[in-house]
XYZ file of C-alpha atoms in Angstrom:
653
model
C 0.000 0.000 0.000
C 1.421 3.343 -1.050
C 1.863 6.033 1.585
C 0.060 9.288 0.683
C 1.996 12.313 1.946
C 0.849 15.883 1.158
C 0.356 15.180 -2.572
C 0.137 12.045 -4.678
C 3.225 12.887 -6.735
C 5.535 13.217 -3.688
C 6.577 16.669 -4.911
C 5.942 18.480 -1.624
C 7.447 15.887 0.711
C 10.598 15.519 -1.406
C 10.971 19.316 -1.522
C 10.632 19.592 2.274
C 13.105 16.765 2.852
C 15.575 18.365 0.452
C 15.293 21.780 2.105
C 15.757 20.307 5.582
C 18.665 18.099 4.498
C 20.520 20.937 2.779
C 19.907 23.446 5.589
C 21.329 20.970 8.093
C 24.601 20.740 6.191
C 24.578 24.482 5.459
C 24.440 25.172 9.200
C 27.526 22.983 9.706
C 29.388 24.493 6.770
C 28.707 28.127 7.702
C 29.096 27.929 11.470
C 32.252 25.811 11.389
C 33.631 27.313 8.131
C 33.828 23.733 6.913
C 32.484 23.457 3.374
C 34.089 20.140 2.438
C 30.676 18.518 2.945
C 28.954 20.640 0.279
C 29.186 18.145 -2.583
C 28.658 15.255 -0.187
C 25.362 16.834 0.912
C 24.263 17.225 -2.694
C 25.061 13.694 -3.822
C 23.709 11.900 -0.785
C 20.480 13.908 -0.986
C 19.656 12.006 -4.196
C 20.131 8.748 -2.327
C 17.854 9.856 0.529
C 15.039 10.928 -1.808
C 15.194 7.714 -3.837
C 15.108 5.510 -0.718
C 12.216 7.410 0.881
C 10.021 7.582 -2.240
C 10.698 3.934 -3.062
C 9.785 2.912 0.492
C 6.646 5.077 0.496
C 5.446 3.659 -2.840
C 4.438 0.378 -1.209
C 4.441 -1.628 -4.467
C 7.905 -1.961 -5.913
C 8.004 -2.900 -9.557
C 11.322 -3.894 -11.074
C 11.344 -0.617 -12.993
C 11.009 1.434 -9.814
C 13.802 -0.485 -8.157
C 16.135 -0.136 -11.165
C 15.487 3.591 -11.653
C 15.846 4.285 -7.925
C 18.971 2.168 -7.690
C 20.523 3.944 -10.686
C 20.100 7.410 -9.218
C 21.323 6.176 -5.824
C 24.452 4.642 -7.358
C 25.151 7.824 -9.286
C 24.576 10.101 -6.281
C 26.630 7.940 -3.928
C 29.534 7.677 -6.363
C 29.530 11.389 -7.095
C 29.421 12.446 -3.439
C 32.037 9.901 -2.375
C 34.483 10.863 -5.108
C 34.125 14.603 -4.567
C 34.547 14.212 -0.815
C 37.614 12.020 -1.356
C 39.139 14.499 -3.807
C 38.650 17.495 -1.522
C 40.026 15.652 1.513
C 43.073 14.449 -0.445
C 43.843 17.799 -2.054
C 42.812 19.799 0.996
C 41.560 22.681 -1.151
C 38.234 23.899 -2.468
C 38.478 27.498 -3.593
C 34.960 27.723 -5.058
C 33.608 29.439 -1.938
C 36.511 31.698 -1.042
C 34.439 34.779 -1.872
C 31.259 33.466 -0.183
C 32.323 31.472 2.858
C 32.067 34.409 5.306
C 28.998 35.988 3.720
C 25.751 34.485 4.970
C 23.360 35.257 2.130
C 25.708 34.647 -0.834
C 26.767 31.338 0.746
C 23.142 30.427 1.500
C 22.288 31.277 -2.110
C 24.508 28.481 -3.336
C 22.826 25.989 -1.005
C 19.351 27.101 -2.102
C 20.379 26.538 -5.693
C 21.671 23.076 -4.724
C 18.278 22.310 -3.159
C 16.529 23.119 -6.415
C 19.094 21.078 -8.370
C 18.589 17.939 -6.254
C 14.799 18.188 -6.211
C 14.474 18.855 -9.964
C 16.950 16.239 -11.194
C 15.248 13.629 -8.952
C 11.856 14.204 -10.591
C 11.806 11.114 -12.894
C 12.382 8.749 -9.954
C 10.181 10.747 -7.557
C 7.186 10.669 -9.904
C 7.755 7.048 -10.940
C 7.569 6.048 -7.247
C 4.527 8.251 -6.483
C 1.024 6.819 -5.718
C -0.500 8.417 -8.819
C 1.777 6.264 -10.992
C 2.077 3.060 -8.952
C -1.728 2.652 -8.844
C -1.611 1.786 -12.551
C -0.524 -1.575 -13.878
C 2.932 -1.292 -15.442
C 4.593 -3.108 -18.342
C 7.041 -5.827 -17.391
C 10.581 -4.533 -17.101
C 12.586 -5.247 -20.250
C 10.928 -3.042 -22.863
C 12.998 -1.477 -25.609
C 13.114 1.779 -23.669
C 14.218 -0.053 -20.531
C 17.052 -1.822 -22.315
C 18.181 1.349 -24.077
C 18.036 3.205 -20.777
C 20.143 0.600 -18.990
C 22.772 0.615 -21.754
C 22.983 4.412 -21.831
C 23.161 4.593 -18.038
C 26.046 2.113 -17.911
C 27.889 4.048 -20.649
C 27.276 7.392 -18.958
C 28.188 6.260 -15.448
C 31.285 4.443 -16.670
C 32.443 7.450 -18.660
C 31.849 9.879 -15.795
C 33.546 7.658 -13.200
C 36.576 6.862 -15.361
C 36.977 10.504 -16.363
C 36.966 11.650 -12.754
C 39.682 9.115 -11.958
C 41.713 9.997 -15.056
C 41.666 13.694 -14.275
C 42.423 13.193 -10.582
C 45.401 10.955 -11.351
C 46.652 13.378 -13.987
C 46.492 16.329 -11.592
C 48.133 14.300 -8.855
C 51.078 13.371 -11.070
C 51.404 16.757 -12.794
C 51.873 19.553 -10.294
C 52.633 21.986 -13.118
C 49.532 24.158 -13.510
C 50.252 24.579 -17.205
C 49.923 20.845 -17.905
C 47.011 19.946 -20.175
C 44.893 16.926 -19.294
C 44.498 15.192 -22.654
C 44.631 11.591 -21.468
C 41.976 8.917 -21.821
C 38.543 10.284 -22.623
C 39.949 13.825 -22.455
C 41.771 13.097 -25.708
C 38.387 12.921 -27.432
C 36.543 15.734 -25.661
C 37.347 18.439 -23.138
C 34.455 17.556 -20.816
C 33.692 13.835 -21.117
C 32.478 13.661 -17.509
C 29.718 16.171 -18.295
C 28.738 14.196 -21.383
C 28.492 11.002 -19.316
C 26.438 12.728 -16.619
C 23.977 14.127 -19.152
C 23.320 10.834 -20.956
C 22.913 8.839 -17.737
C 20.148 11.157 -16.542
C 18.340 10.962 -19.857
C 18.736 7.187 -19.498
C 16.989 7.247 -16.103
C 14.176 9.288 -17.653
C 13.824 6.740 -20.489
C 13.289 3.985 -17.933
C 10.935 6.046 -15.766
C 8.711 7.142 -18.663
C 8.120 3.616 -20.014
C 4.696 3.150 -18.313
C 3.425 6.292 -20.060
C 5.182 5.562 -23.357
C 3.511 2.156 -23.646
C 0.045 3.427 -22.666
C -0.245 1.824 -19.228
C -0.531 5.172 -17.453
C -3.082 7.828 -18.383
C -4.362 11.205 -17.262
C -2.321 13.378 -14.940
C 0.154 10.582 -14.226
C 0.886 10.308 -17.945
C 1.579 14.042 -18.160
C 3.666 14.012 -14.986
C 5.954 11.227 -16.188
C 6.675 13.017 -19.445
C 7.078 16.335 -17.633
C 9.772 14.763 -15.460
C 12.164 15.185 -18.379
C 12.565 18.631 -16.855
C 15.130 17.042 -14.538
C 17.434 15.910 -17.339
C 16.978 19.175 -19.242
C 17.686 21.219 -16.138
C 20.899 19.300 -15.507
C 21.952 19.797 -19.140
C 21.191 23.515 -18.989
C 23.075 23.778 -15.716
C 26.187 22.152 -17.162
C 26.065 23.995 -20.486
C 25.085 27.498 -19.457
C 25.261 28.096 -15.702
C 27.810 26.302 -13.527
C 29.633 23.992 -15.931
C 31.148 24.971 -19.256
C 30.625 28.730 -18.846
C 32.743 28.742 -15.687
C 35.505 26.620 -17.185
C 35.928 27.239 -20.902
C 36.489 30.956 -21.498
C 37.678 31.761 -17.935
C 40.116 28.846 -18.053
C 41.493 29.862 -21.447
C 41.749 33.495 -20.314
C 43.728 32.484 -17.250
C 46.131 30.365 -19.307
C 46.614 33.134 -21.868
C 47.228 35.955 -19.406
C 49.473 33.935 -17.091
C 51.391 32.231 -19.883
C 50.364 28.734 -18.798
C 51.316 26.853 -21.960
C 48.758 28.869 -23.915
C 49.916 28.006 -27.432
C 49.643 24.263 -26.798
C 46.313 24.709 -25.043
C 44.974 26.755 -27.972
C 45.770 23.859 -30.290
C 44.066 21.469 -27.861
C 40.964 23.683 -27.980
C 41.037 23.698 -31.754
C 41.247 19.933 -32.149
C 38.968 18.629 -29.388
C 35.192 18.760 -29.077
C 33.875 20.671 -26.095
C 31.409 17.959 -25.038
C 30.608 15.222 -27.569
C 33.457 12.681 -27.977
C 34.868 12.872 -31.514
C 38.207 11.954 -33.176
C 40.430 15.055 -32.847
C 42.046 14.432 -36.236
C 38.633 14.915 -37.833
C 37.301 17.553 -35.461
C 40.062 20.070 -36.142
C 39.211 19.945 -39.855
C 35.496 20.612 -39.398
C 34.063 23.976 -40.487
C 33.500 26.470 -37.691
C 29.762 26.430 -38.416
C 29.581 22.702 -37.632
C 31.538 23.167 -34.410
C 29.359 26.066 -33.308
C 26.106 24.177 -33.937
C 26.190 20.385 -34.008
C 29.088 20.138 -31.547
C 27.654 22.826 -29.217
C 30.798 24.982 -29.061
C 28.786 28.173 -28.783
C 30.484 31.590 -28.984
C 29.965 32.120 -25.226
C 32.626 29.464 -24.605
C 35.196 30.737 -27.114
C 38.073 32.840 -25.833
C 39.349 35.518 -28.215
C 42.443 37.234 -26.776
C 41.727 40.370 -28.799
C 38.308 40.770 -27.194
C 38.422 38.985 -23.854
C 41.964 39.338 -22.548
C 42.666 42.168 -20.124
C 46.137 42.322 -21.629
C 44.969 42.803 -25.231
C 45.174 46.399 -26.561
C 44.326 46.143 -30.254
C 44.352 44.078 -33.425
C 46.267 43.793 -36.672
C 46.817 41.062 -39.260
C 50.018 39.130 -39.816
C 51.476 35.737 -40.703
C 53.895 33.450 -38.878
C 57.262 35.012 -39.674
C 55.919 38.548 -39.682
C 55.329 39.186 -36.029
C 58.746 38.579 -34.520
C 60.542 41.686 -35.765
C 57.686 44.001 -34.886
C 57.598 43.007 -31.242
C 61.146 44.210 -30.776
C 59.859 47.652 -31.745
C 57.073 47.516 -29.139
C 54.291 47.075 -31.664
C 51.159 45.110 -30.935
C 51.467 42.238 -33.406
C 48.403 40.046 -33.774
C 48.280 36.991 -36.018
C 44.973 35.561 -37.220
C 46.093 32.086 -38.219
C 42.716 30.948 -39.513
C 40.389 28.136 -38.519
C 40.969 25.731 -41.422
C 40.884 28.675 -43.819
C 40.791 27.446 -47.437
C 40.589 23.918 -46.072
C 44.172 24.022 -44.747
C 45.186 23.875 -41.090
C 46.790 26.867 -39.413
C 50.369 27.051 -40.670
C 49.482 26.795 -44.342
C 50.653 24.392 -47.012
C 53.693 23.315 -45.029
C 51.414 21.477 -42.621
C 50.544 19.138 -45.491
C 54.228 18.467 -46.287
C 55.978 15.515 -44.680
C 59.621 16.600 -45.087
C 61.179 19.954 -45.940
C 64.686 19.375 -47.250
C 65.713 22.886 -48.327
C 65.069 25.075 -45.280
C 68.339 26.491 -43.859
C 69.543 25.116 -40.558
C 68.150 21.608 -40.894
C 70.770 19.444 -42.624
C 68.675 16.310 -42.119
C 65.445 17.995 -43.150
C 62.436 18.740 -40.971
C 58.742 17.884 -41.064
C 56.497 20.626 -42.396
C 54.207 20.637 -39.363
C 57.198 20.526 -37.016
C 58.731 23.538 -38.767
C 55.522 25.546 -38.524
C 55.080 24.619 -34.859
C 58.591 25.886 -34.163
C 57.892 29.136 -36.023
C 54.675 29.546 -34.085
C 56.443 29.043 -30.759
C 59.087 31.576 -31.724
C 56.407 34.125 -32.584
C 54.730 33.560 -29.225
C 58.017 33.895 -27.390
C 58.376 37.393 -28.775
C 54.903 38.387 -27.659
C 52.819 37.812 -30.755
C 49.133 37.405 -30.019
C 47.891 34.454 -32.068
C 44.165 34.068 -32.648
C 42.769 30.888 -34.201
C 39.995 32.556 -36.151
C 39.431 33.197 -39.845
C 39.066 36.725 -41.201
C 36.036 36.748 -43.496
C 35.669 40.426 -44.396
C 37.975 43.445 -44.663
C 37.668 47.137 -45.456
C 40.932 48.654 -46.647
C 39.354 51.818 -48.058
C 40.495 54.022 -45.181
C 42.414 53.923 -41.947
C 42.220 52.439 -39.467
C 41.655 49.316 -41.537
C 38.648 47.265 -40.511
C 38.218 43.506 -40.477
C 35.706 40.957 -39.210
C 36.181 37.375 -38.059
C 34.060 34.560 -39.434
C 30.610 34.412 -37.894
C 30.747 37.981 -36.549
C 30.262 39.970 -39.725
C 27.282 41.811 -38.249
C 29.213 42.935 -35.163
C 31.605 45.836 -34.625
C 34.827 45.364 -36.609
C 38.351 44.953 -35.328
C 40.796 47.614 -36.490
C 44.460 47.765 -37.438
C 46.912 50.526 -38.298
C 48.837 48.281 -40.675
C 48.013 44.964 -42.308
C 50.341 42.312 -43.689
C 48.550 39.937 -46.045
C 50.154 36.508 -45.875
C 47.263 34.224 -46.731
C 49.354 32.072 -49.083
C 48.277 30.004 -52.048
C 47.072 26.445 -52.418
C 48.079 23.963 -55.082
C 45.398 22.936 -57.525
C 44.409 19.318 -57.308
C 43.033 17.080 -60.008
C 40.600 14.988 -58.002
C 42.025 11.694 -59.195
C 40.768 8.419 -57.819
C 43.122 7.682 -54.903
C 44.448 11.251 -54.716
C 43.368 11.868 -51.144
C 44.693 8.526 -49.929
C 48.159 9.002 -51.404
C 48.565 12.745 -50.951
C 51.996 13.194 -49.350
C 52.435 9.448 -49.642
C 53.620 9.695 -53.219
C 51.630 12.667 -54.528
C 52.949 16.214 -54.149
C 52.421 19.659 -55.628
C 55.990 20.850 -55.052
C 58.912 19.038 -56.648
C 61.488 21.407 -55.146
C 60.034 20.866 -51.669
C 59.648 17.094 -51.803
C 61.698 15.794 -54.728
C 64.746 14.918 -52.660
C 62.758 12.909 -50.112
C 64.115 9.310 -49.852
C 60.910 7.666 -51.104
C 61.485 9.315 -54.524
C 65.216 8.705 -54.917
C 66.114 6.392 -57.822
C 62.414 5.721 -58.426
C 60.228 6.330 -61.506
C 58.417 9.660 -61.167
C 55.620 11.442 -63.042
C 54.927 15.148 -63.564
C 51.552 16.437 -64.772
C 51.612 19.732 -66.678
C 52.814 21.272 -69.897
C 54.113 24.720 -68.980
C 57.458 26.104 -67.871
C 56.808 25.074 -64.265
C 56.224 21.460 -65.304
C 59.410 21.471 -67.405
C 61.465 22.947 -64.555
C 60.091 20.468 -62.027
C 60.687 17.508 -64.341
C 64.330 18.474 -64.874
C 64.764 19.023 -61.146
C 63.280 15.596 -60.355
C 65.532 13.956 -62.950
C 68.425 14.603 -60.574
C 66.893 12.249 -58.017
C 64.526 9.848 -59.773
C 65.475 6.974 -62.044
C 63.253 8.338 -64.794
C 60.646 11.097 -65.147
C 57.524 10.931 -67.307
C 55.718 14.178 -68.141
C 52.004 13.926 -68.944
C 50.666 16.691 -71.211
C 46.935 16.954 -71.751
C 47.259 18.639 -75.134
C 49.239 17.683 -78.235
C 52.048 20.145 -77.512
C 53.871 21.826 -74.667
C 52.893 25.276 -73.434
C 56.434 25.848 -72.182
C 58.726 28.340 -73.878
C 60.764 27.060 -76.817
C 63.997 27.117 -74.848
C 62.502 25.274 -71.909
C 60.717 22.772 -74.159
C 63.944 22.030 -76.014
C 65.792 21.348 -72.769
C 63.000 19.113 -71.554
C 62.705 17.047 -74.721
C 66.438 16.547 -75.014
C 66.898 15.317 -71.448
C 67.941 11.625 -71.457
C 65.979 10.762 -68.293
C 62.693 12.425 -69.280
C 59.852 11.129 -71.489
C 56.946 13.316 -72.582
C 53.531 11.760 -73.289
C 51.112 14.006 -75.175
C 47.301 13.783 -75.197
C 47.490 11.954 -71.890
C 45.638 12.388 -68.615
C 45.841 10.560 -65.291
C 42.786 8.726 -63.982
C 43.688 6.607 -60.941
C 46.458 6.336 -58.333
C 47.209 2.990 -56.696
C 49.598 1.995 -53.944
C 51.333 -0.827 -52.166
C 50.724 -2.502 -48.817
C 52.855 0.176 -47.114
C 50.392 2.883 -48.065
C 52.719 4.464 -50.625
C 51.935 5.162 -54.266
C 53.139 2.450 -56.654
C 51.393 3.076 -59.992
C 49.308 5.504 -62.028
C 46.607 4.647 -64.548
C 46.663 6.968 -67.576
C 44.382 7.472 -70.573
C 45.095 8.660 -74.097
C 42.571 11.421 -74.809
C 42.725 10.784 -78.562
C 42.151 7.017 -78.545
C 40.613 6.463 -75.105
C 43.134 3.681 -74.460
C 44.146 3.148 -70.842
C 47.452 1.865 -69.517
C 49.308 1.691 -66.242
C 52.664 3.307 -65.403
C 54.779 2.059 -62.533
C 55.670 5.146 -60.484
C 56.475 6.002 -56.884
C 55.921 9.713 -57.194
C 53.369 11.986 -58.847
C 53.947 15.736 -58.979
C 51.308 18.270 -59.969
C 52.504 21.294 -61.940
C 49.093 22.617 -62.892
C 49.192 25.882 -60.983
C 48.273 27.412 -57.651
C 45.366 29.520 -56.465
C 46.322 32.465 -54.243
C 44.010 33.039 -51.274
C 43.159 36.597 -52.239
C 39.394 36.548 -52.818
C 39.001 38.417 -49.528
C 40.938 41.401 -50.943
C 39.488 41.501 -54.434
C 38.881 45.069 -55.670
C 40.673 46.448 -52.601
C 44.309 45.931 -53.639
C 45.773 45.576 -57.125
C 46.217 42.005 -58.392
C 47.399 40.360 -61.588
C 45.219 38.274 -63.879
C 45.826 35.156 -61.762
C 44.779 36.817 -58.506
C 48.266 37.317 -57.041
C 48.710 40.599 -55.167
C 50.963 43.056 -56.985
C 53.779 44.521 -54.918
C 56.258 47.211 -55.848
C 59.445 45.428 -57.040
C 61.925 44.960 -54.248
C 59.347 45.678 -51.504
C 56.222 44.313 -49.883
C 54.228 47.483 -50.621
C 50.812 46.957 -52.201
C 48.664 49.541 -53.943
C 47.166 50.541 -50.572
C 49.303 52.532 -48.183
C 49.723 50.643 -44.920
C 48.907 47.276 -46.470
C 51.758 44.867 -47.200
C 51.908 41.428 -48.815
C 54.315 38.582 -48.157
C 54.825 34.963 -49.126
C 53.027 32.948 -51.763
C 50.174 35.420 -51.930
C 52.441 37.631 -54.069
C 55.094 35.121 -55.225
C 53.965 33.033 -58.184
C 57.407 31.814 -59.117
C 59.423 30.467 -56.187
C 56.820 29.471 -53.593
C 59.342 28.104 -51.094
C 59.225 28.149 -47.300
C 62.517 30.020 -47.064
C 61.538 32.656 -49.628
C 58.206 33.168 -47.878
C 59.947 33.602 -44.524
C 62.338 36.098 -46.104
C 59.578 38.142 -47.682
C 57.735 38.013 -44.356
C 60.726 39.587 -42.655
C 60.776 42.310 -45.327
C 57.082 42.987 -44.788
C 57.524 43.202 -41.011
C 60.405 45.656 -41.311
C 58.547 47.824 -43.798
C 55.338 47.754 -41.751
C 57.299 48.755 -38.669
C 58.942 51.615 -40.537
C 55.619 52.753 -41.931
C 54.022 52.857 -38.471
C 57.029 54.625 -36.944
C 56.993 57.314 -39.626
C 53.247 57.675 -39.300
C 53.488 58.076 -35.533
C 56.298 60.565 -35.919
C 54.332 62.570 -38.475
C 51.238 62.604 -36.287
C 53.343 63.699 -33.330
C 54.538 66.695 -35.360
C 50.945 67.688 -36.129
C 50.974 66.663 -39.768
C 47.709 65.675 -41.350
C 49.111 62.653 -43.100
C 52.249 60.608 -43.418
C 54.666 62.300 -45.797
C 56.678 59.200 -46.401
C 54.817 57.530 -49.273
C 55.179 53.884 -49.996
C 57.798 54.450 -52.697
C 60.236 55.933 -50.199
C 60.634 52.568 -48.553
C 62.345 51.145 -51.623
C 64.591 54.190 -52.036
C 65.680 53.950 -48.406
C 66.589 50.294 -48.824
C 68.394 49.996 -52.182
C 69.503 46.464 -51.445
C 65.873 45.389 -51.939
C 65.743 46.767 -55.478
C 67.688 43.868 -56.919
C 65.991 41.243 -54.795
C 64.920 38.532 -57.282
C 62.481 37.003 -54.808
C 59.955 39.846 -54.950
């Protein structure tokens, strides 16, 4: 026989018990200044409510017992672990600003009362007389089974994550250490994810009598309404006391105190905030997908330019550009992009396995490793690096304005000088197998990759018919056993001199009217052959080859600046010979965005240094002119080249 107390849904009695239970522990915590029992009081309160409502129900169905047991196990585990952690560490700084203030401290406990009572609703209502008076389906329905499975997954994930993080913090006393072990490799808050799904699992079990039509009327409505508990917990973790108190504040603290910020920023970029997902795939997702499907809302994102107390302004730059400027006390800010143009921050070099021709590395260096080192060097000199993509600019007047992706309707950022270093990307052909063997036999830069061991004394193929293709083929002939050039048309587009050199080379064969169709590889994951087709006859054949090099052109990432700075017919930004000056005063260009010939890491770094020096000089002269009361800078962009005659003969620009 069910016990009827106050109301037949047990809402009033459970609320009164919760209030009394929490006030008892609040009195201890406030009077004795001992708040180590706070979490213990919250977790055990769930256990108390489940036991009392289950006992009062009189008729215990298997479903009631399972649901009650689940919430008791969760509450007991949570309270025990949190109490253990606080006792072991001896610290709990959450209440440092409230412990001696009666009403603010009481406010937290009142909120905890509401949390316990609300989250317990599915079990409370399931055990209430208005539900138990109905006949219930036998335990084992599809919802029951799904609920049990999800609960086990959620509880296991939450428990393991708590242990993983505790052990990590215990072993790593360095506050800058980043917990990326276990589940934290897949998501930044796996314990929250586990907690959310286990409470929805309890609701799934509790709502079964209504879902299968055994319960009607007010009881039916009450069971479905009990989902409020799971939704309240989710809202709490996402928007009130969980992610909002950890994500942006935590990133801000790391940035301003120099707690391994650059590494942490990369961790933020490659890991989901809540939903477990492979980091290798997550970091390549569009920002829109991250901000919606993966719940990484803007309120969690830390932007040093907007949220750091140390940030004073914004300007654009690229990796090698910021280092010189910091020595002159300029505020250098680098927007490295969030997979801009489909390439990770760091540009094309991040897609290159080995760089053999960068000075200072006699044994070569990995492209990603090189860019990471450059990034660290920039940070060491005070560069502010922001992992956002610029989607809109206004270079019509100063200060220059720019907007980050997703914030085009908000107030713009401004800069006194801008260095455009957005690079260029190699055109791809979309061959069958291209993605699989990219950088495992396929490359778009013979000079960068041609000397790599996997190509030495091996048959190689170049696709293209212009001067670039001819140059790359002759370069590769120094390393490969033989080079085959595939030309789509019936003649070369290269100059007569270059074509003559190509055709007369003993290690090079040219195949006209030929296109590639499919790349295949060996069991080591490296390219081993290329299927080709004669465009005149349609005949297909296979060429044994260990390397395939594209020489079909590059696309500069300049669409953002179209009609704002002068460009050539291919979209490359035009700079004054020997300088980085563009057609807009105060705007400079460096790297592949203005270099359509060399496109090397070392030449890009060199032109970046030039751009930084010239931007620094421009700003210094502008500041000096303004200090003298002049209306505008008298030193026009042409004076930079005259003042530095050694740049005039620079063949790289």
